[in-house]
């Protein structure tokens, strides 16, 4: 069955087809890339998969369940994560607060939230920026913070749209 399967996704805007018959599947522990030129429909395919937009046709199955009509937040609760290509950090919050804001939604004790945030800041080389406002981060640091935020909930799958844009390849 696989962890994620899309079948015959289709989307059009004002009569212009932007995604036509896209199907793919992802197995547990598998890394899969969706490649194509600019304007090929990759982002639209991601957005249909995570529930940001509804497909005109086709279906999305996640962990054996048809989630085609579920909203994004319900897919997230099932373990489907998403990292958008658009900036998504809270620029007025510190880097640590950006992580804690998501952790607070999980209902874990304060000490555990602080520990988890510190672990993620360490993992992404951002410990030195923990107390700094996120707006002071470089483009690469911001992207790392966004990736760390996407991993906070420990999703069983994470869809990443242009995950390394702005990230130093040596970092």
Short mmCIF file of C-alpha atoms in Angstrom, two decimals:
data_model
loop_
_atom_site.label_atom_id
_atom_site.label_comp_id
_atom_site.label_asym_id
_atom_site.label_seq_id
_atom_site.Cartn_x
_atom_site.Cartn_y
_atom_site.Cartn_z
CA UNK A 1 0.00 0.00 0.00
CA UNK A 2 2.66 2.55 0.98
CA UNK A 3 2.62 5.54 3.28
CA UNK A 4 1.36 8.03 0.70
CA UNK A 5 -0.31 7.51 -2.64
CA UNK A 6 -1.83 10.06 -4.97
CA UNK A 7 -3.96 8.90 -7.87
CA UNK A 8 -4.73 10.91 -10.99
CA UNK A 9 -4.59 14.37 -9.40
CA UNK A 10 -5.94 17.11 -11.65
CA UNK A 11 -6.28 20.85 -11.11
CA UNK A 12 -7.24 23.71 -13.37
CA UNK A 13 -7.70 27.42 -12.87
CA UNK A 14 -10.00 29.40 -15.15
CA UNK A 15 -10.04 26.59 -17.68
CA UNK A 16 -6.22 26.24 -17.75
CA UNK A 17 -5.03 22.80 -16.62
CA UNK A 18 -2.03 23.19 -14.29
CA UNK A 19 -1.82 19.58 -13.04
CA UNK A 20 -3.02 16.72 -15.21
CA UNK A 21 -3.12 13.09 -14.06
CA UNK A 22 -0.35 13.16 -11.45
CA UNK A 23 0.09 9.93 -9.51
CA UNK A 24 2.93 8.97 -7.17
CA UNK A 25 3.54 6.87 -4.09
CA UNK A 26 5.96 7.00 -1.19
CA UNK A 27 6.94 4.04 0.99
CA UNK A 28 7.98 4.38 4.65
CA UNK A 29 11.64 5.52 5.02
CA UNK A 30 11.76 6.44 1.35
CA UNK A 31 12.98 9.73 -0.10
CA UNK A 32 11.14 10.65 -3.26
CA UNK A 33 11.65 13.72 -5.44
CA UNK A 34 9.11 15.46 -7.61
CA UNK A 35 11.07 17.04 -10.44
CA UNK A 36 9.98 19.38 -13.22
CA UNK A 37 10.56 22.75 -14.78
CA UNK A 38 9.17 25.98 -13.34
CA UNK A 39 5.41 26.07 -13.77
CA UNK A 40 5.12 22.30 -14.20
CA UNK A 41 2.69 21.96 -11.28
CA UNK A 42 4.94 20.61 -8.53
CA UNK A 43 3.80 23.09 -5.88
CA UNK A 44 0.15 22.68 -6.87
CA UNK A 45 0.58 18.90 -6.59
CA UNK A 46 2.07 19.32 -3.10
CA UNK A 47 -0.74 21.65 -2.06
CA UNK A 48 -3.38 19.18 -3.21
CA UNK A 49 -1.57 16.36 -1.40
CA UNK A 50 -1.43 18.19 1.95
CA UNK A 51 -4.95 19.60 1.67
CA UNK A 52 -4.23 23.27 1.07
CA UNK A 53 -6.25 23.15 -2.14
CA UNK A 54 -8.79 20.64 -3.35
CA UNK A 55 -8.11 18.71 -6.56
CA UNK A 56 -10.66 18.85 -9.35
CA UNK A 57 -10.18 15.11 -9.71
CA UNK A 58 -8.10 12.34 -8.16
CA UNK A 59 -7.45 11.09 -4.66
CA UNK A 60 -4.90 11.16 -1.86
CA UNK A 61 -4.37 8.14 0.41
CA UNK A 62 -2.24 8.46 3.54
CA UNK A 63 -1.40 5.52 5.79
CA UNK A 64 -4.12 3.51 4.09
CA UNK A 65 -6.81 6.13 4.62
CA UNK A 66 -8.49 8.24 1.94
CA UNK A 67 -7.74 11.81 3.05
CA UNK A 68 -8.79 13.45 -0.22
CA UNK A 69 -11.48 15.56 1.44
CA UNK A 70 -9.83 16.12 4.82
CA UNK A 71 -8.58 19.63 5.61
CA UNK A 72 -4.88 20.25 6.05
CA UNK A 73 -4.94 20.31 9.86
CA UNK A 74 -6.54 16.84 10.02
CA UNK A 75 -3.92 15.46 7.64
CA UNK A 76 -1.26 17.01 9.89
CA UNK A 77 -2.78 15.27 12.93
CA UNK A 78 -2.49 11.98 11.05
CA UNK A 79 1.26 12.62 10.60
CA UNK A 80 1.53 14.44 7.27
CA UNK A 81 3.96 17.36 7.51
CA UNK A 82 4.58 20.11 4.97
CA UNK A 83 7.38 22.59 4.43
CA UNK A 84 6.23 25.33 2.08
CA UNK A 85 8.55 27.13 -0.30
CA UNK A 86 7.22 30.43 1.12
CA UNK A 87 8.70 31.88 4.32
CA UNK A 88 6.77 30.62 7.34
CA UNK A 89 8.62 31.72 10.47
CA UNK A 90 7.31 34.24 12.96
CA UNK A 91 9.87 37.01 12.45
CA UNK A 92 9.09 38.86 15.70
CA UNK A 93 9.56 35.76 17.84
CA UNK A 94 12.95 34.38 18.79
CA UNK A 95 14.18 31.22 17.11
CA UNK A 96 13.42 29.26 20.27
CA UNK A 97 9.93 30.79 20.52
CA UNK A 98 9.24 29.76 16.91
CA UNK A 99 9.75 26.14 17.94
CA UNK A 100 7.97 26.49 21.28
CA UNK A 101 4.90 27.98 19.55
CA UNK A 102 4.41 24.72 17.66
CA UNK A 103 5.39 22.54 20.62
CA UNK A 104 2.73 24.19 22.80
CA UNK A 105 0.03 22.75 20.54
CA UNK A 106 1.17 19.22 21.43
CA UNK A 107 0.24 19.34 25.10
CA UNK A 108 3.63 18.30 26.44
CA UNK A 109 5.03 19.63 29.73
CA UNK A 110 6.98 22.93 29.63
CA UNK A 111 10.33 21.35 30.52
CA UNK A 112 9.93 18.75 27.78
CA UNK A 113 9.05 21.50 25.25
CA UNK A 114 12.18 23.46 26.20
CA UNK A 115 14.33 20.33 25.89
CA UNK A 116 12.88 19.45 22.49
CA UNK A 117 13.37 23.02 21.22
CA UNK A 118 17.00 22.99 22.42
CA UNK A 119 17.63 19.65 20.69
CA UNK A 120 16.27 20.97 17.38
CA UNK A 121 18.26 24.20 17.65
CA UNK A 122 21.39 22.10 18.24
CA UNK A 123 20.61 19.72 15.38
CA UNK A 124 20.30 22.61 12.94
CA UNK A 125 23.23 24.63 14.26
CA UNK A 126 21.02 27.42 15.57
CA UNK A 127 21.69 27.23 19.32
CA UNK A 128 23.61 30.53 19.16
CA UNK A 129 20.48 32.19 17.69
CA UNK A 130 18.01 30.76 20.25
CA UNK A 131 17.18 34.10 21.90
CA UNK A 132 17.59 36.26 18.78
CA UNK A 133 14.53 37.46 16.86
CA UNK A 134 14.05 35.23 13.82
CA UNK A 135 14.15 38.34 11.59
CA UNK A 136 17.88 38.62 12.37
CA UNK A 137 18.61 35.22 10.83
CA UNK A 138 20.25 34.92 7.43
CA UNK A 139 18.24 33.33 4.62
CA UNK A 140 19.88 29.96 5.26
CA UNK A 141 19.31 30.16 9.01
CA UNK A 142 15.65 31.02 8.44
CA UNK A 143 15.24 28.00 6.18
CA UNK A 144 16.89 25.74 8.76
CA UNK A 145 14.50 27.13 11.38
CA UNK A 146 11.54 26.39 9.08
CA UNK A 147 12.77 22.83 8.60
CA UNK A 148 13.20 22.43 12.38
CA UNK A 149 9.64 23.73 12.89
CA UNK A 150 8.32 21.21 10.35
CA UNK A 151 10.01 18.41 12.32
CA UNK A 152 8.72 19.51 15.75
CA UNK A 153 5.64 17.29 15.54
CA UNK A 154 7.69 14.29 14.37
CA UNK A 155 5.53 13.65 11.30
CA UNK A 156 5.63 10.22 9.69
CA UNK A 157 5.95 11.99 6.33
CA UNK A 158 7.11 15.45 5.40
CA UNK A 159 6.53 17.00 2.01
CA UNK A 160 9.15 19.65 1.31
CA UNK A 161 8.70 22.22 -1.45
CA UNK A 162 12.11 23.66 -2.41
CA UNK A 163 13.53 22.65 0.99
CA UNK A 164 17.06 23.90 0.47
CA UNK A 165 16.46 27.22 -1.24
CA UNK A 166 18.68 29.77 0.48
CA UNK A 167 20.61 27.15 2.48
CA UNK A 168 24.39 27.10 2.20
CA UNK A 169 25.25 23.68 0.69
CA UNK A 170 28.11 23.28 3.19
CA UNK A 171 25.79 23.92 6.14
#
